[in-house]
Amino acid sequence: MKNILNYYYSLHPDEISHKDNKYFFDYLDCKYVFEPFQRPLSDLDCLYKINKEMITREILVHEIILNNENKIATYVNNTPYVLMEIYINKEARINLSDVCYINNNSVGIECDRILNRYDWVTLWETKNDYFEAQINEISKKYPNLCNYANYYIGLAENAISYVKQANKIEDTTLISICHKRINSNDDLFELYNPLRYIYDFRIRDICEYIKSSFFNNENAYNIVIEYFKNNYISYKEALLFYGRLLYPSYFFDLYDDIVNKDLNENLIENIAVKSEEYEIFLNNVYFFLTKIYNKYIPAVDWLIKKSFI
């Protein structure tokens, strides 16, 4: 690896640490990471342009470094790698203000449509169709997993209907740089890594952060309160926010990992056991939103009725 860094980047580190397929090293008082690019190559140019714009805005994202051939990617054993300079404490755990900072300060950045992820209805409907078809094929191998799937597919259908209603409203919605997924246990290295970015409603990241916090046994409701206290969120954004909380990405992510990585299907119990508690959380968030907006907040009828049983 030292020879590659020398040849392609004229860098001569004394020591290189290897972790999770990434290579970390220091050179001349600068910190770097050299990591494989695990997305479609068509995303790379778009991500590079976003990276430059975010740096211009003085957001402390890792800076993508072109190689000596003026290319973004360097191939190592037929795998594309990207070199980046790191400006933050990569081990520090993220918090709410970190997530808000990167979303709020990247509003309005122009982005190629290839990175757009804000058509939630189409994306979620396609995913539901996929899961419904796959369940029939894997039910014998993963009976426990498939037993829970119908509940979460139904919850996803509720989220789709909710977002469809929200989309009809004429109101301000801000689009920003987001992540495919954020976990409350993530560190700043992940948050500021430009290779993770997509383009979506700014409330996407905070919703995923909140859902992750809930399933990591943190006080997710307090995070909701703090978020709305410190950010101006339009009425339409609030409805999209609630629709995103309804959507069970936490289940589908683990489902994918179990099926594609051949994990123990009983891991799904860690989520399923908290389904009723999450329903209570959703109701609490709903009533919170009804108090802070002087407008009608659509309810999910079965959740509301269940809360009064």
Coordinates of C-alpha atoms in Angstrom, one line a residue:
M1 CA 0.0 0.0 0.0
K2 CA 2.9 2.4 0.7
N3 CA 4.0 2.0 -2.9
I4 CA 0.6 2.8 -4.2
L5 CA 0.3 5.9 -2.1
N6 CA 3.8 7.0 -3.2
Y7 CA 3.2 6.4 -6.9
Y8 CA -0.3 7.8 -7.2
Y9 CA -0.3 10.5 -4.6
S10 CA 3.4 11.3 -3.8
L11 CA 2.6 10.5 -0.1
H12 CA 5.2 8.7 2.0
P13 CA 3.6 7.7 5.4
D14 CA 5.7 5.8 7.9
E15 CA 2.8 3.8 9.2
I16 CA -0.6 2.7 7.8
S17 CA -3.4 1.2 9.9
H18 CA -5.9 -1.1 8.2
K19 CA -9.5 -1.2 9.6
D20 CA -12.7 -2.3 7.9
N21 CA -11.1 -2.3 4.5
K22 CA -9.9 1.3 5.0
Y23 CA -6.3 2.5 5.3
F24 CA -5.6 5.3 7.8
F25 CA -2.4 7.2 8.0
D26 CA -0.7 10.5 8.8
Y27 CA 1.7 12.4 6.7
L28 CA 3.2 15.9 7.2
D29 CA 0.7 16.7 10.0
C30 CA -2.3 15.7 7.9
K31 CA -4.6 12.8 8.4
Y32 CA -5.9 10.6 5.5
V33 CA -8.0 7.7 4.7
F34 CA -7.8 5.5 1.6
E35 CA -11.0 3.5 1.2
P36 CA -12.8 1.4 -1.4
F37 CA -15.6 3.0 -3.3
Q38 CA -18.6 0.7 -2.8
R39 CA -21.3 2.6 -4.8
P40 CA -22.0 2.7 -8.6
L41 CA -19.1 4.5 -10.3
S42 CA -21.7 6.8 -11.9
D43 CA -22.1 8.4 -8.5
L44 CA -18.4 9.4 -8.1
D45 CA -18.2 12.6 -10.2
C46 CA -21.4 13.9 -8.5
L47 CA -20.0 13.2 -5.1
Y48 CA -16.8 14.9 -5.9
K49 CA -18.7 18.1 -7.0
I50 CA -20.7 18.1 -3.8
N51 CA -17.5 17.6 -1.8
K52 CA -16.0 20.7 -3.4
E53 CA -19.1 22.8 -2.7
M54 CA -19.3 21.7 0.9
I55 CA -15.7 22.6 1.5
T56 CA -16.3 26.0 -0.1
R57 CA -19.1 26.4 2.5
E58 CA -16.5 25.5 5.2
I59 CA -18.3 22.3 6.2
L60 CA -15.6 20.0 7.7
V61 CA -16.2 17.1 5.3
H62 CA -13.3 14.8 4.4
E63 CA -11.7 16.3 1.3
I64 CA -11.4 14.0 -1.8
I65 CA -7.9 14.1 -3.2
L66 CA -7.3 13.6 -6.9
N67 CA -4.5 11.2 -7.7
N68 CA -1.4 12.2 -9.8
E69 CA -3.4 11.3 -13.0
N70 CA -6.0 13.8 -11.9
K71 CA -8.6 11.0 -11.3
I72 CA -10.9 10.6 -8.4
A73 CA -10.5 6.8 -8.1
T74 CA -7.3 4.7 -8.0
Y75 CA -7.7 1.0 -8.8
V76 CA -6.1 -1.5 -6.4
N77 CA -6.6 -5.1 -7.5
N78 CA -9.5 -4.0 -9.7
T79 CA -11.2 -2.2 -6.8
P80 CA -11.6 1.6 -7.0
Y81 CA -10.3 3.4 -4.0
V82 CA -10.6 7.1 -3.0
L83 CA -8.2 9.1 -0.9
M84 CA -9.5 11.7 1.5
E85 CA -8.0 14.1 3.9
I86 CA -9.7 14.1 7.3
Y87 CA -10.2 17.3 9.4
I88 CA -12.2 16.1 12.4
N89 CA -11.8 13.8 15.3
K90 CA -12.9 10.6 13.6
E91 CA -13.6 8.7 16.7
A92 CA -16.0 11.2 18.3
R93 CA -19.6 10.0 18.4
I94 CA -22.2 12.0 16.6
N95 CA -25.0 13.9 18.3
L96 CA -28.1 15.8 17.3
S97 CA -26.4 19.1 16.7
D98 CA -23.8 17.4 14.4
V99 CA -26.6 16.0 12.2
C100 CA -28.5 19.3 12.1
Y101 CA -25.3 21.2 11.3
I102 CA -24.4 19.2 8.2
N103 CA -28.0 19.1 6.9
N104 CA -28.9 22.8 7.5
N105 CA -25.6 24.1 6.1
S106 CA -25.9 22.0 2.9
V107 CA -29.3 23.3 1.9
G108 CA -29.5 24.4 -1.7
I109 CA -26.3 22.7 -3.0
E110 CA -26.9 21.8 -6.6
C111 CA -26.8 18.0 -7.1
D112 CA -27.1 15.7 -10.0
R113 CA -30.4 13.9 -10.1
I114 CA -28.6 10.5 -9.9
L115 CA -28.2 11.1 -6.2
N116 CA -31.9 12.2 -5.6
R117 CA -33.7 10.1 -3.0
Y118 CA -36.7 12.4 -2.1
D119 CA -39.3 10.4 -4.1
W120 CA -40.1 8.3 -1.0
V121 CA -43.4 7.0 -2.3
T122 CA -41.9 5.4 -5.4
L123 CA -38.9 4.0 -3.5
W124 CA -41.0 2.6 -0.7
E125 CA -43.6 1.1 -2.9
T126 CA -40.9 -0.6 -5.0
K127 CA -39.3 -2.0 -1.8
N128 CA -42.6 -3.3 -0.5
D129 CA -43.3 -5.1 -3.7
Y130 CA -39.8 -6.6 -3.6
F131 CA -40.3 -7.8 0.0
E132 CA -43.7 -9.2 -0.6
A133 CA -42.4 -11.2 -3.6
Q134 CA -39.3 -12.4 -1.7
I135 CA -41.1 -13.6 1.4
N136 CA -42.8 -16.4 -0.6
E137 CA -39.3 -17.6 -1.7
I138 CA -37.5 -17.5 1.7
S139 CA -40.3 -18.4 4.1
K140 CA -39.0 -22.0 4.7
K141 CA -35.5 -20.8 5.4
Y142 CA -36.5 -17.8 7.5
P143 CA -39.9 -18.6 9.1
N144 CA -39.4 -16.3 12.1
L145 CA -38.3 -13.4 9.9
C146 CA -41.2 -13.8 7.5
N147 CA -43.6 -14.1 10.4
Y148 CA -42.9 -10.5 11.4
A149 CA -42.6 -9.1 7.9
N150 CA -46.3 -8.6 7.2
Y151 CA -46.6 -6.3 10.2
Y152 CA -43.7 -4.1 9.0
I153 CA -44.9 -4.1 5.4
G154 CA -48.2 -2.9 6.7
L155 CA -46.5 -0.1 8.7
A156 CA -44.6 0.8 5.5
E157 CA -48.0 1.1 3.7
N158 CA -49.1 3.5 6.4
A159 CA -46.0 5.5 5.9
I160 CA -46.6 5.6 2.1
S161 CA -50.2 6.8 2.5
Y162 CA -49.0 9.4 5.0
V163 CA -46.3 10.8 2.8
K164 CA -48.7 10.9 -0.2
Q165 CA -51.0 13.2 1.8
A166 CA -48.0 15.4 2.8
N167 CA -46.9 15.7 -0.8
K168 CA -50.2 17.3 -1.8
I169 CA -49.5 20.3 0.5
E170 CA -48.0 23.5 -0.9
D171 CA -45.4 24.5 1.7
T172 CA -41.7 24.9 2.1
T173 CA -39.5 21.8 2.1
L174 CA -35.7 22.1 2.2
I175 CA -33.5 19.7 0.3
S176 CA -30.0 19.0 1.6
I177 CA -27.1 16.6 1.6
C178 CA -28.0 13.6 3.6
H179 CA -26.9 10.0 4.2
K180 CA -28.4 6.8 3.1
R181 CA -28.6 5.8 6.7
I182 CA -27.5 7.4 10.0
N183 CA -27.1 5.4 13.3
S184 CA -26.9 7.1 16.7
N185 CA -23.8 5.1 17.4
D186 CA -22.0 6.4 14.3
D187 CA -18.8 8.5 14.7
L188 CA -17.9 11.8 13.0
F189 CA -15.9 9.9 10.4
E190 CA -19.1 8.4 9.0
L191 CA -21.0 11.7 9.3
Y192 CA -18.4 13.7 7.3
N193 CA -17.6 11.0 4.8
P194 CA -18.6 12.3 1.3
L195 CA -18.7 8.8 -0.1
R196 CA -21.9 8.2 2.0
Y197 CA -23.9 11.2 0.7
I198 CA -27.3 11.4 -1.1
Y199 CA -29.7 14.3 -1.8
D200 CA -33.0 14.3 0.1
F201 CA -35.3 16.2 2.4
R202 CA -33.2 17.6 5.2
I203 CA -35.4 15.8 7.8
R204 CA -34.3 12.4 6.4
D205 CA -31.2 12.2 8.5
I206 CA -32.7 13.3 11.8
C207 CA -35.6 10.8 11.4
E208 CA -33.1 7.9 10.9
Y209 CA -31.1 9.2 13.8
I210 CA -34.2 9.3 16.0
K211 CA -35.3 5.8 15.0
S212 CA -31.8 4.4 15.6
S213 CA -31.7 6.2 19.0
F214 CA -35.0 4.5 20.0
F215 CA -33.7 1.0 19.2
N216 CA -30.4 1.8 20.9
N217 CA -32.4 2.3 24.1
E218 CA -31.9 6.1 24.1
N219 CA -34.7 8.7 24.9
A220 CA -35.8 9.3 21.3
Y221 CA -38.8 11.4 22.4
N222 CA -36.5 13.9 24.0
I223 CA -34.5 14.1 20.8
V224 CA -37.7 14.9 18.9
I225 CA -38.5 17.8 21.3
E226 CA -35.0 19.1 21.2
Y227 CA -35.0 19.0 17.4
F228 CA -38.2 21.0 17.0
K229 CA -37.1 23.4 19.7
N230 CA -33.9 24.3 17.9
N231 CA -34.9 24.2 14.2
Y232 CA -37.7 25.9 12.2
I233 CA -39.6 23.0 10.6
S234 CA -42.4 23.9 8.2
Y235 CA -45.8 22.2 8.5
K236 CA -45.2 20.0 5.4
E237 CA -41.7 19.1 6.7
A238 CA -43.3 18.0 10.0
L239 CA -45.7 15.7 8.2
L240 CA -42.9 14.2 6.2
F241 CA -40.9 13.9 9.4
Y242 CA -43.8 11.8 10.9
G243 CA -44.2 9.8 7.8
R244 CA -40.5 8.9 7.9
L245 CA -40.7 7.9 11.5
L246 CA -43.6 5.6 10.5
Y247 CA -41.5 3.9 7.9
P248 CA -39.7 0.8 9.4
S249 CA -36.3 1.2 7.8
Y250 CA -34.8 -0.4 11.0
F251 CA -36.6 -3.6 10.2
F252 CA -35.9 -3.7 6.5
D253 CA -32.2 -3.0 7.0
L254 CA -31.8 -5.9 9.4
Y255 CA -34.0 -8.1 7.2
D256 CA -31.6 -7.4 4.3
D257 CA -28.6 -8.1 6.5
I258 CA -30.1 -11.4 7.7
V259 CA -30.9 -12.6 4.1
N260 CA -27.9 -11.3 2.3
K261 CA -25.2 -11.9 5.0
D262 CA -26.7 -15.1 6.3
L263 CA -27.1 -13.8 9.8
N264 CA -29.1 -15.5 12.5
E265 CA -32.8 -14.7 11.8
N266 CA -33.5 -14.5 15.5
L267 CA -31.7 -11.1 15.6
I268 CA -35.1 -9.7 14.3
E269 CA -36.4 -10.4 17.8
N270 CA -34.4 -7.4 19.1
I271 CA -36.7 -5.2 17.0
A272 CA -40.0 -7.1 17.1
V273 CA -40.0 -7.1 20.9
K274 CA -40.1 -3.3 20.9
S275 CA -42.9 -2.9 18.4
E276 CA -45.6 -1.9 20.9
E277 CA -43.2 0.5 22.6
Y278 CA -42.5 2.1 19.3
E279 CA -46.2 2.4 18.6
I280 CA -46.5 4.4 21.9
F281 CA -43.5 6.5 20.8
L282 CA -45.2 7.3 17.5
N283 CA -48.4 8.3 19.3
N284 CA -46.4 10.6 21.7
V285 CA -44.8 12.2 18.7
Y286 CA -48.1 12.7 17.0
F287 CA -49.7 14.4 20.0
F288 CA -46.5 16.6 20.4
L289 CA -46.9 17.8 16.8
T290 CA -50.6 18.6 17.3
K291 CA -49.6 20.9 20.1
I292 CA -46.9 22.9 18.3
Y293 CA -48.7 23.3 14.9
N294 CA -51.9 25.3 14.6
K295 CA -52.9 23.1 11.8
Y296 CA -54.5 19.6 11.3
I297 CA -52.0 16.8 11.8
P298 CA -53.3 13.6 10.1
A299 CA -53.5 10.6 12.4
V300 CA -52.9 6.9 11.7
D301 CA -56.3 5.7 13.0
W302 CA -55.3 2.3 14.2
L303 CA -52.4 3.7 16.2
I304 CA -54.6 6.3 17.9
K305 CA -57.4 3.8 18.6
K306 CA -54.9 1.3 20.1
S307 CA -53.5 4.0 22.4
F308 CA -56.9 4.3 24.1
I309 CA -57.5 0.6 24.6

